[in-house]
Amino acid sequence: MKYFISKLTILVISLVFFNFITAQQKPEYVIVIHGGAGVITKKNMTPEKEAAYKQKLNEALETGQKMLKKGGTATETVIAVIKIMENSPLFNAGKGAVFTHDGKNELDASIMDGKTLNAGAVAGVTDVKNPITLAYAVMTKSKHVMLSSKGASQFAKEQGIEIVDPSYFYTENRWKSLQKVLENEKKAEKEKHGTVGCVVLDKYGNLAAGTSTGGMTNKQYGRIGDSPIIGAGTYADNATCAVSCTGHGEFFIRYVVAYSVSALMKYKGLSLQDAGNEIINKTLKDVGGEGGLISVDKDGNIAMPFNTPGMFRGYIKSTGEKEVLIYRD
Amino acid sequence: MKYFISKLTILVISLVFFNFITAQQKPEYVIVIHGGAGVITKKNMTPEKEAAYKQKLNEALETGQKMLKKGGTATETVIAVIKIMENSPLFNAGKGAVFTHDGKNELDASIMDGKTLNAGAVAGVTDVKNPITLAYAVMTKSKHVMLSSKGASQFAKEQGIEIVDPSYFYTENRWKSLQKVLENEKKAEKEKHGTVGCVVLDKYGNLAAGTSTGGMTNKQYGRIGDSPIIGAGTYADNATCAVSCTGHGEFFIRYVVAYSVSALMKYKGLSLQDAGNEIINKTLKDVGGEGGLISVDKDGNIAMPFNTPGMFRGYIKSTGEKEVLIYRD
């Protein structure tokens, strides 16, 4: 009996120690994704819809994981992961983009490389299948950071980026949403958020962030939200973290949310978790700025704060940890 | 003789004390302006041109001073001051806007109110006489922060903001610049910066910042620079400072320059002067990001750092201090 107890003690101690080591260990790579924050509750969801979202989020994470395992870079992984979500009608980005007031689809995207602090962004494109690939081309093939509307499309054509007929972005679901909003603008106020995003830490210690969106249902006047704005919707700096935001864009611009997380870490010494909480659950919550963000720091820590009922989100780490979540459990 | 020396001592002590008090005293109001940073040297300038610039900068400062003296607010002063510079062909903003590659004028502007952190911005408008007034209308009359191109013009018309025929922005000088750049794109690389900006502290302790630009000579693809981007070209927060930037916009976006000054003060405890120097003369200088900024903090301190040969700039304080400067001395 005594022998058995001492064996058990050794086993317990070993397990505790192993867990401690695992928890402390910096993962080789990390991917975090979001598919938008908002009034996403069990009530608004069918089991089929829920399964479809989870399946697509898993597919995006697993695709990214395969790339990173083989030595893929943070930026190329961000692009591949976001493309999967852009090509799905489930999310308000790419194929599933919502309609503007005039019944058009205007897409925005941005990407940032934390190693070089290079960045690229596009706003108001109507005929580019994957706006995230265009944002990457702006970053790598132009002298500029941000291109807009027809000029951005012209650049896409010159770069040989896949162009589609604007009708590609027609989905019945989004069209109905616009009609519903047009019938009663105020009632649908809460439905306006929707974005996809991805942040990555790769094997080389580099961070990258990307965000893509179809904008706001019923948006007018060439409105630009936070998604294509470096500092507001997207930021990455190897010295601190990579961040992608989703929510009521106007607040995210005014509070420079993505960059704020980095600044709180760099200048105030906060952890990733505390920095994200401060901006999402204090600053923005106090002023009614609805939304959330995903983030990963240079040590592979992650944080996914949001102040809405739900946020489509998930992460995967080289250590084997993985989760895909929708609601505020 | 002894009597005279003691009188003199008292006089000297009084003067030193008076200066000390004046220096310590928080001014009731402050205006700082810029008219762009770049390769502005005595060599490139004629005495007539220099006098014209100084006269216009003085006019802008004095107009603002009259308003603030009478109890005008920071935001309305920013607008009035920037309008004077927009209406002058001397600066790359409004009337004096440079031409795009296609021979058009596309204007950008933004404004931010440090009391409420409300902000408004427009990008790529072609027919609005004073983009800064449109940015203000976006801030106060729309649900959005940023509107672009035709949509922004449509909003301007609905708001009764002065529309002009695009030919209003034709100036021979700027047209010649475009032709010169088109002939030899590389040679003229250095000429591309140009912006106007204004930051104000008013009697009520409120800060505001505004920036307006005609963009980059020969710009293509609907390029958006830092001027219409809250956080990059413009930022104001009563808790810290008001900032307006000018320079190579792509760097100002990537380094979120205007907001960085605020973050360095708020989170790292730097002074306005040290924060501005850190970002302009260290961070940006190290990566070749040319430009400068103007700033005022909540206590009425000012800083106007720039890393280019010159920057059109000036300030006026309620205490009577006033300067208008062009070159580095």
XYZ file of C-alpha atoms in Angstrom:
658
model
C 0.000 0.000 0.000
C 2.762 2.380 1.002
C 4.553 1.445 -2.219
C 1.429 2.168 -4.249
C 0.938 5.600 -2.618
C 4.490 6.663 -3.304
C 4.128 5.528 -6.935
C 0.907 7.532 -7.183
C 2.582 10.587 -5.670
C 5.346 10.413 -8.250
C 2.777 10.064 -11.048
C 0.771 13.080 -9.816
C 3.880 15.196 -9.419
C 5.038 14.210 -12.900
C 1.673 15.103 -14.414
C 1.569 18.499 -12.673
C 5.121 19.189 -13.806
C 4.351 18.097 -17.365
C 1.316 20.382 -17.488
C 3.361 23.236 -16.081
C 6.026 22.746 -18.725
C 3.417 22.538 -21.499
C 1.691 25.698 -20.299
C 4.989 27.596 -20.117
C 6.253 26.347 -23.453
C 6.070 28.840 -26.284
C 4.129 27.253 -29.134
C 5.966 26.942 -32.435
C 3.034 28.473 -34.262
C -0.442 29.837 -33.522
C -3.468 30.781 -35.636
C -6.461 32.724 -34.320
C -9.471 33.545 -36.504
C -12.771 35.384 -36.262
C -15.848 35.429 -38.452
C -17.503 38.518 -36.997
C -18.978 39.631 -33.674
C -22.558 40.666 -32.970
C -25.922 39.493 -31.721
C -25.049 35.862 -32.275
C -27.073 33.743 -29.834
C -28.396 30.180 -29.702
C -31.852 31.656 -30.358
C -30.798 33.138 -33.704
C -29.154 29.912 -34.773
C -30.275 26.508 -36.060
C -28.186 23.398 -35.328
C -27.487 23.134 -39.082
C -26.255 26.708 -39.305
C -24.125 26.264 -36.210
C -22.559 23.118 -37.654
C -21.878 24.862 -40.958
C -20.075 27.745 -39.245
C -18.028 25.410 -37.059
C -17.113 23.258 -40.030
C -15.873 26.261 -42.012
C -13.929 27.729 -39.068
C -12.302 24.318 -38.539
C -11.457 24.045 -42.224
C -9.800 27.490 -42.117
C -7.762 26.619 -39.022
C -6.673 23.237 -40.359
C -5.616 24.671 -43.709
C -3.509 27.234 -41.890
C -2.042 24.601 -39.595
C -0.869 22.473 -42.521
C 0.920 25.476 -43.992
C 2.607 26.524 -40.759
C 3.693 22.967 -39.951
C 5.522 22.832 -43.282
C 7.251 26.143 -42.547
C 4.779 28.529 -44.161
C 5.086 32.199 -43.204
C 2.659 34.202 -41.111
C 1.550 36.449 -43.990
C 0.929 33.648 -46.496
C -1.031 31.750 -43.856
C -3.171 34.801 -43.039
C -4.033 35.100 -46.745
C -4.872 31.399 -47.214
C -7.026 31.271 -44.084
C -8.921 34.464 -44.927
C -9.485 33.273 -48.522
C -11.333 30.234 -47.200
C -13.678 32.485 -45.256
C -13.996 34.958 -48.160
C -15.019 32.097 -50.461
C -17.772 30.969 -48.096
C -21.208 32.631 -48.224
C -21.450 32.276 -44.427
C -19.360 35.337 -43.571
C -19.679 39.013 -44.474
C -16.538 39.064 -46.610
C -15.856 38.079 -50.228
C -18.647 35.827 -51.565
C -20.920 36.485 -48.572
C -20.550 40.286 -48.615
C -23.614 42.291 -47.619
C -25.268 44.790 -49.960
C -24.937 48.564 -49.907
C -27.958 50.874 -49.969
C -27.717 50.890 -53.780
C -27.734 47.091 -53.974
C -24.026 46.741 -54.669
C -21.242 44.862 -52.892
C -18.248 46.935 -51.839
C -15.420 45.035 -50.205
C -12.581 46.151 -47.936
C -9.506 44.305 -46.664
C -6.130 44.900 -45.092
C -3.020 42.970 -44.126
C 0.076 43.786 -42.085
C 3.424 42.047 -41.679
C 4.743 42.392 -38.129
C 8.361 41.812 -39.138
C 8.675 44.745 -41.549
C 5.607 46.758 -40.504
C 4.678 46.727 -44.175
C 0.970 46.923 -44.812
C -1.564 46.902 -47.626
C -5.247 47.788 -47.745
C -8.102 48.189 -50.208
C -11.449 49.912 -49.765
C -14.615 49.765 -51.836
C -13.660 47.180 -54.464
C -16.573 45.641 -56.348
C -15.067 43.006 -58.626
C -12.108 41.361 -56.898
C -12.858 37.814 -55.767
C -10.470 37.819 -52.812
C -9.833 41.314 -51.459
C -7.199 39.964 -49.035
C -4.996 38.916 -51.970
C -5.352 42.410 -53.407
C -4.390 43.960 -50.050
C -1.283 41.746 -50.115
C -0.464 42.901 -53.654
C -0.798 46.527 -52.530
C 1.666 45.763 -49.731
C 4.201 43.949 -51.869
C 3.794 45.349 -55.394
C 2.842 49.022 -54.963
C 4.446 52.045 -53.321
C 1.242 52.608 -51.389
C -0.517 51.269 -48.331
C -4.137 51.980 -49.244
C -5.957 51.971 -52.588
C -9.644 52.555 -53.143
C -12.595 51.682 -55.396
C -11.989 51.759 -59.176
C -8.306 52.576 -58.811
C -7.867 49.500 -56.618
C -9.643 47.343 -59.209
C -7.442 48.737 -61.975
C -4.368 47.832 -59.920
C -5.810 44.330 -59.358
C -6.196 43.831 -63.117
C -2.633 44.984 -63.777
C -1.388 42.536 -61.139
C -3.312 39.619 -62.633
C -5.469 39.178 -59.549
C -8.705 37.245 -60.054
C -11.522 39.543 -61.157
C -15.154 38.425 -61.042
C -18.359 39.899 -62.352
C -19.955 41.871 -59.507
C -22.892 39.433 -59.698
C -20.572 36.797 -58.142
C -21.219 38.479 -54.787
C -24.996 38.076 -55.046
C -26.337 35.761 -52.355
C -30.067 35.502 -51.750
C -29.600 35.642 -48.006
C -27.730 38.983 -48.071
C -30.134 40.410 -50.666
C -33.058 39.615 -48.375
C -31.209 41.264 -45.483
C -30.920 44.473 -47.471
C -34.624 44.404 -48.361
C -35.478 43.865 -44.691
C -33.223 46.743 -43.643
C -34.650 49.017 -46.332
C -38.160 48.251 -45.074
C -37.290 49.162 -41.528
C -33.876 50.738 -41.128
C -33.898 51.073 -37.362
C -35.056 47.585 -36.478
C -32.107 45.966 -38.183
C -29.497 48.315 -36.710
C -27.939 45.439 -34.744
C -27.269 43.287 -37.784
C -24.663 45.475 -39.322
C -21.393 43.998 -38.053
C -19.596 41.320 -39.949
C -15.991 40.701 -40.812
C -13.454 37.911 -41.012
C -9.952 38.080 -39.655
C -6.864 36.038 -38.935
C -3.710 36.557 -36.879
C -0.725 34.236 -36.994
C 2.559 33.554 -35.223
C 4.813 31.460 -37.437
C 7.840 29.204 -36.727
C 10.218 32.079 -37.405
C 8.718 34.238 -34.671
C 6.969 36.525 -37.147
C 3.489 37.897 -36.627
C 0.899 38.892 -39.250
C -2.692 40.112 -39.188
C -5.422 40.401 -41.811
C -9.048 41.494 -41.959
C -11.658 41.355 -44.730
C -15.248 42.559 -44.892
C -18.253 43.229 -47.063
C -18.955 46.319 -44.994
C -22.333 47.262 -43.560
C -25.731 46.233 -44.897
C -27.368 49.318 -46.434
C -24.184 51.397 -46.228
C -24.210 54.681 -48.129
C -21.905 57.412 -49.341
C -18.851 55.221 -49.904
C -18.568 54.674 -46.155
C -15.217 53.224 -45.097
C -15.127 51.262 -41.841
C -12.203 50.088 -39.736
C -11.364 46.889 -41.633
C -9.164 48.507 -44.324
C -7.593 50.936 -41.878
C -4.188 49.992 -40.522
C -4.219 50.759 -36.792
C -8.000 50.595 -36.497
C -9.021 47.157 -37.861
C -5.623 45.507 -38.350
C -2.177 45.799 -36.789
C 0.902 43.616 -36.417
C 4.300 44.287 -34.888
C 6.779 41.518 -34.021
C 7.736 43.533 -30.930
C 4.247 43.150 -29.453
C 1.318 41.396 -31.136
C -0.945 40.895 -34.151
C -4.574 42.044 -33.963
C -7.685 41.836 -36.171
C -10.910 43.560 -35.147
C -14.610 43.168 -35.859
C -17.502 45.321 -34.776
C -19.029 48.772 -35.123
C -16.262 50.202 -37.311
C -16.749 53.880 -36.458
C -15.787 53.229 -32.826
C -12.823 51.110 -33.864
C -11.511 53.999 -36.003
C -11.971 56.668 -33.321
C -10.263 54.538 -30.655
C -7.569 53.186 -33.050
C -8.324 49.807 -31.513
C -5.888 47.363 -33.175
C -2.888 49.612 -32.599
C -4.059 50.444 -29.056
C -3.506 46.837 -28.016
C 0.076 47.068 -29.254
C 0.607 50.485 -27.592
C -0.760 49.272 -24.237
C 1.719 46.389 -24.333
C 4.681 48.400 -25.593
C 4.274 51.582 -23.577
C 2.278 50.507 -20.517
C 3.657 46.993 -20.143
C 0.249 45.272 -20.134
C -0.145 41.634 -21.118
C -1.965 40.816 -24.376
C -4.979 39.677 -22.371
C -5.125 42.822 -20.215
C -4.558 45.141 -23.181
C -7.399 43.568 -25.174
C -9.722 43.598 -22.191
C -8.978 47.216 -21.411
C -9.906 48.414 -24.886
C -12.839 46.054 -25.622
C -14.417 45.550 -22.210
C -13.677 48.954 -20.675
C -12.977 51.756 -23.173
C -15.317 50.586 -25.958
C -17.963 49.117 -23.676
C -18.243 52.432 -21.797
C -19.082 54.302 -24.992
C -21.302 51.627 -26.552
C -18.746 50.510 -29.127
C -19.815 46.948 -29.905
C -17.382 44.356 -31.173
C -14.344 42.281 -30.439
C -10.881 41.329 -31.583
C -8.540 38.386 -31.955
C -4.884 38.642 -31.050
C -1.674 36.695 -30.627
C 1.539 37.980 -29.066
C 5.162 37.208 -29.866
C 5.201 34.445 -27.195
C 2.176 32.712 -28.662
C -0.333 33.878 -26.051
C -3.766 34.546 -27.449
C -6.744 36.722 -26.481
C -10.177 36.963 -28.095
C -12.135 39.592 -26.101
C -15.578 40.742 -27.289
C -18.414 42.724 -25.714
C -21.249 41.393 -27.897
C -23.403 38.298 -27.224
C -21.264 36.236 -29.587
C -18.249 36.145 -31.872
C -17.372 33.419 -34.362
C -13.847 32.517 -33.337
C -11.261 29.804 -33.003
C -7.592 29.064 -32.573
C -5.092 26.312 -33.015
C -1.600 26.020 -31.530
C 1.327 23.765 -32.405
C 1.014 22.383 -28.861
C -2.253 20.732 -29.903
C -4.625 23.158 -28.182
C -7.622 23.934 -30.391
C -11.051 25.476 -29.940
C -13.872 26.759 -32.152
C -16.440 28.912 -30.355
C -19.499 30.994 -31.188
C -21.292 32.179 -28.048
C -20.240 33.702 -24.766
C -20.165 30.480 -22.711
C 25.940 104.421 -7.646
C 25.046 101.874 -4.945
C 21.413 103.028 -5.171
C 21.474 102.539 -8.950
C 22.895 99.000 -8.684
C 20.236 97.899 -6.193
C 17.508 99.375 -8.442
C 19.007 97.493 -11.380
C 19.112 94.263 -9.368
C 15.462 94.618 -8.484
C 14.605 95.296 -12.129
C 16.554 92.227 -13.322
C 14.999 90.006 -10.663
C 11.528 91.274 -11.581
C 12.099 90.608 -15.263
C 13.400 87.096 -14.612
C 10.444 86.425 -12.332
C 7.987 87.854 -14.876
C 9.416 85.648 -17.613
C 9.279 82.638 -15.339
C 5.628 83.289 -14.543
C 4.768 83.823 -18.210
C 6.557 80.623 -19.214
C 4.799 78.582 -16.528
C 1.371 80.063 -17.130
C -1.025 77.879 -19.075
C -2.144 79.873 -22.095
C -5.879 80.429 -22.453
C -5.756 79.311 -26.048
C -3.217 78.087 -28.614
C -3.224 77.577 -32.376
C -0.544 75.671 -34.274
C -0.606 75.272 -38.055
C 1.386 73.625 -40.799
C 1.388 73.990 -44.563
C 3.350 70.870 -45.423
C 6.844 69.473 -44.848
C 9.419 68.595 -47.482
C 12.463 69.784 -49.358
C 11.717 73.413 -48.552
C 15.004 75.336 -48.563
C 16.095 78.935 -49.158
C 17.482 77.751 -52.491
C 14.056 76.606 -53.723
C 12.425 79.827 -52.627
C 12.246 83.406 -53.903
C 11.799 86.311 -51.439
C 8.357 86.964 -52.992
C 7.253 83.354 -52.525
C 8.563 83.320 -48.974
C 6.669 86.520 -48.174
C 3.477 85.118 -49.710
C 3.669 81.964 -47.594
C 4.386 83.906 -44.410
C 1.562 86.341 -45.117
C -0.942 83.492 -45.589
C 0.241 81.599 -42.500
C -0.079 84.835 -40.486
C -3.545 85.464 -41.862
C -4.627 81.952 -40.862
C -3.234 82.333 -37.331
C -4.768 85.775 -36.825
C -8.189 84.676 -38.049
C -8.088 81.802 -35.587
C -6.919 84.055 -32.791
C -9.848 86.437 -33.267
C -12.259 83.521 -32.991
C -10.667 82.018 -29.891
C -10.432 85.390 -28.147
C -14.190 85.781 -28.553
C -14.791 82.335 -27.101
C -14.818 80.283 -30.292
C -14.440 76.525 -29.923
C -11.436 74.429 -30.914
C -13.272 72.585 -33.723
C -14.770 75.692 -35.350
C -11.373 77.390 -35.213
C -9.654 74.403 -36.825
C -12.177 74.569 -39.682
C -11.860 78.347 -40.213
C -8.060 78.244 -40.152
C -7.816 75.294 -42.539
C -10.340 76.899 -44.924
C -8.009 79.883 -45.337
C -5.206 77.562 -46.366
C -7.529 75.453 -48.564
C -8.635 78.611 -50.393
C -5.047 79.618 -51.155
C -3.256 78.193 -54.209
C -0.013 78.118 -52.192
C -0.711 74.876 -50.336
C -1.471 71.345 -51.532
C -5.041 71.362 -50.214
C -8.314 72.723 -51.629
C -7.635 75.248 -54.405
C -3.920 74.390 -54.604
C -4.398 70.609 -54.767
C -1.938 68.675 -56.897
C -3.004 66.565 -59.877
C -3.378 62.798 -59.993
C -1.820 60.685 -62.744
C -5.054 61.094 -64.718
C -4.962 64.881 -64.429
C -7.673 65.089 -61.771
C -7.729 66.590 -58.285
C -8.751 64.243 -55.489
C -8.956 65.779 -52.038
C -8.833 64.263 -48.562
C -9.477 65.768 -45.129
C -10.196 64.808 -41.542
C -11.108 66.423 -38.256
C -11.275 65.201 -34.665
C -12.798 66.683 -31.521
C -10.698 65.863 -28.450
C -13.590 66.332 -26.031
C -15.906 63.684 -27.497
C -13.388 61.741 -29.611
C -15.829 62.255 -32.464
C -14.207 62.349 -35.856
C -15.015 62.831 -39.526
C -13.032 62.180 -42.683
C -13.392 62.236 -46.458
C -11.197 60.659 -49.115
C -11.021 61.233 -52.855
C -13.564 64.033 -53.296
C -13.307 65.944 -56.576
C -15.864 68.725 -56.353
C -16.082 69.992 -52.772
C -14.527 73.436 -52.338
C -13.508 72.947 -48.702
C -13.003 69.290 -47.802
C -12.490 70.206 -44.132
C -16.097 71.451 -43.897
C -17.244 68.156 -45.401
C -15.176 66.195 -42.875
C -16.895 68.218 -40.143
C -20.322 67.433 -41.634
C -19.430 63.721 -41.669
C -18.530 64.021 -37.976
C -21.647 65.913 -36.945
C -24.346 64.925 -39.441
C -23.656 61.308 -40.400
C -23.427 58.024 -38.492
C -20.041 57.428 -40.048
C -16.465 58.529 -39.575
C -15.141 58.129 -43.111
C -16.792 58.623 -46.512
C -15.128 58.317 -49.890
C -15.200 59.617 -53.473
C -18.620 59.923 -55.157
C -20.520 58.878 -52.054
C -18.816 61.638 -50.086
C -19.757 64.185 -52.776
C -23.351 62.986 -52.729
C -23.422 63.471 -48.965
C -21.915 66.965 -49.415
C -24.708 67.910 -51.825
C -27.376 66.624 -49.443
C -25.823 68.683 -46.647
C -25.747 71.859 -48.738
C -21.964 72.069 -48.664
C -20.386 74.233 -51.366
C -19.772 72.245 -54.543
C -17.513 73.544 -57.290
C -16.801 72.428 -60.808
C -13.664 70.237 -60.686
C -11.987 72.861 -62.914
C -11.923 75.150 -59.843
C -8.909 73.149 -58.631
C -6.901 73.797 -61.802
C -3.796 75.862 -61.095
C -1.118 76.271 -63.730
C 1.627 75.676 -61.222
C 0.309 72.266 -60.125
C -0.480 71.268 -63.717
C 3.121 71.973 -64.696
C 4.301 69.908 -61.716
C 2.332 66.929 -62.978
C 3.769 67.295 -66.487
C 7.269 67.458 -65.021
C 6.652 64.361 -62.920
C 5.157 62.491 -65.872
C 8.264 63.304 -67.922
C 10.594 61.974 -65.296
C 8.854 60.200 -62.454
C 11.913 59.466 -60.353
C 13.460 62.911 -60.386
C 10.442 64.481 -58.771
C 10.015 61.814 -56.089
C 10.894 64.332 -53.373
C 8.175 66.796 -54.316
C 5.271 64.657 -53.359
C 4.451 65.761 -49.808
C 2.010 68.551 -49.123
C -0.743 69.057 -46.624
C -2.212 71.699 -44.364
C -3.168 71.180 -40.763
C -4.248 72.926 -37.612
C -4.442 72.000 -33.930
C -6.128 74.136 -31.312
C -6.556 74.422 -27.553
C -9.551 76.618 -26.750
C -10.606 78.592 -23.629
C -12.705 75.670 -22.425
C -9.733 73.313 -22.310
C -10.865 71.437 -25.407
C -8.500 70.221 -28.104
C -9.178 69.677 -31.812
C -7.109 68.678 -34.839
C -7.685 68.856 -38.587
C -5.762 67.992 -41.742
C -6.495 68.600 -45.430
C -4.607 67.620 -48.576
C -4.659 67.372 -52.323
C -2.745 64.123 -52.085
C 0.327 63.210 -54.082
C 1.292 64.588 -57.495
C 0.796 61.810 -60.049
C -1.012 59.529 -57.593
C -2.730 56.493 -59.073
C -5.192 53.771 -58.208
C -7.301 55.858 -55.816
C -4.399 55.950 -53.368
C -5.417 57.072 -49.872
C -2.707 58.636 -47.709
C -2.632 59.398 -44.008
C -4.475 62.738 -44.041
C -8.030 61.303 -43.986
C -7.095 58.533 -41.581
C -7.918 59.109 -37.941
C -4.921 57.928 -35.904
C -2.470 58.285 -38.805
C -2.777 61.900 -40.005
C -5.044 63.397 -37.349
C -5.806 62.734 -33.695
C -7.148 64.676 -30.722
C -7.923 63.638 -27.164
C -8.503 66.131 -24.353
C -6.674 63.727 -22.033
C -3.423 64.134 -23.973
C -2.985 66.250 -27.115
C -4.085 67.219 -30.623
C -1.896 66.274 -33.595
C -1.876 66.917 -37.357
C 0.734 65.279 -39.591
C 2.315 65.961 -42.954
C 4.751 63.869 -44.927
C 5.148 60.582 -46.753
C 1.681 59.237 -45.937
C 2.442 55.531 -46.252
C 4.873 55.697 -43.318
C 2.426 57.751 -41.268
C -0.234 55.057 -41.748
C 2.062 52.136 -40.892
C 3.349 53.842 -37.744
C -0.082 55.290 -36.756
C 1.806 58.517 -36.118
C -0.805 60.990 -34.807
C -2.218 58.514 -32.295
C 1.287 57.352 -31.316
C 2.037 60.785 -29.865
C -1.072 60.485 -27.697
C -0.224 56.881 -26.702
C 3.365 57.771 -25.751
C 2.023 60.502 -23.457
C -0.837 58.468 -21.995
C 0.841 55.100 -21.558
C 4.553 55.940 -21.307
C 4.258 59.300 -19.570
C 6.340 61.202 -22.132
C 5.983 64.956 -22.611
C 4.441 66.245 -25.851
C 7.898 67.317 -27.032
C 9.540 63.962 -26.271
C 6.663 61.971 -27.771
C 6.785 63.935 -31.038
C 10.558 63.696 -31.221
C 10.545 59.972 -30.576
C 8.189 59.237 -33.447
C 9.428 61.837 -35.997
C 13.156 62.033 -35.266
C 13.777 58.444 -34.171
C 11.167 55.913 -35.346
C 10.332 57.518 -38.709
C 13.809 58.873 -39.388
C 15.300 55.385 -38.920
C 13.073 53.941 -41.645
C 13.266 56.907 -44.047
C 9.758 58.159 -43.301
C 9.950 61.842 -44.207
C 7.658 64.407 -42.658
C 6.631 66.203 -39.530
C 3.749 67.074 -37.276
C 2.262 69.901 -35.247
C 0.853 69.343 -31.797
C -0.548 71.028 -28.719
C -1.216 69.388 -25.373
C -3.920 70.029 -22.791
C -1.622 72.456 -20.932
C -0.951 74.540 -24.035
C 2.561 73.228 -24.692
C 3.374 72.913 -28.364
C 5.747 70.815 -30.466
C 6.421 70.972 -34.217
C 9.024 68.253 -34.950
C 9.992 67.449 -38.554
C 12.793 65.462 -40.177
C 12.737 67.197 -43.585
C 14.722 70.316 -44.588
C 11.685 72.508 -43.987
C 8.078 72.688 -42.836
C 5.706 75.629 -43.241
C 4.555 76.200 -39.676
C 3.491 78.699 -37.079
C 1.753 79.170 -33.783
C 0.093 81.790 -31.690
C -0.699 81.709 -27.978
C -2.990 83.865 -25.842
C 0.147 84.853 -23.923
C 1.291 86.797 -26.978
C 3.935 84.355 -28.196
C 3.833 84.017 -31.979
C 6.109 82.623 -34.682
C 5.864 81.789 -38.375
C 8.691 79.595 -39.675
C 9.651 77.799 -42.858
C 13.172 76.388 -42.632
C 14.961 74.362 -40.006
C 16.430 77.367 -38.108
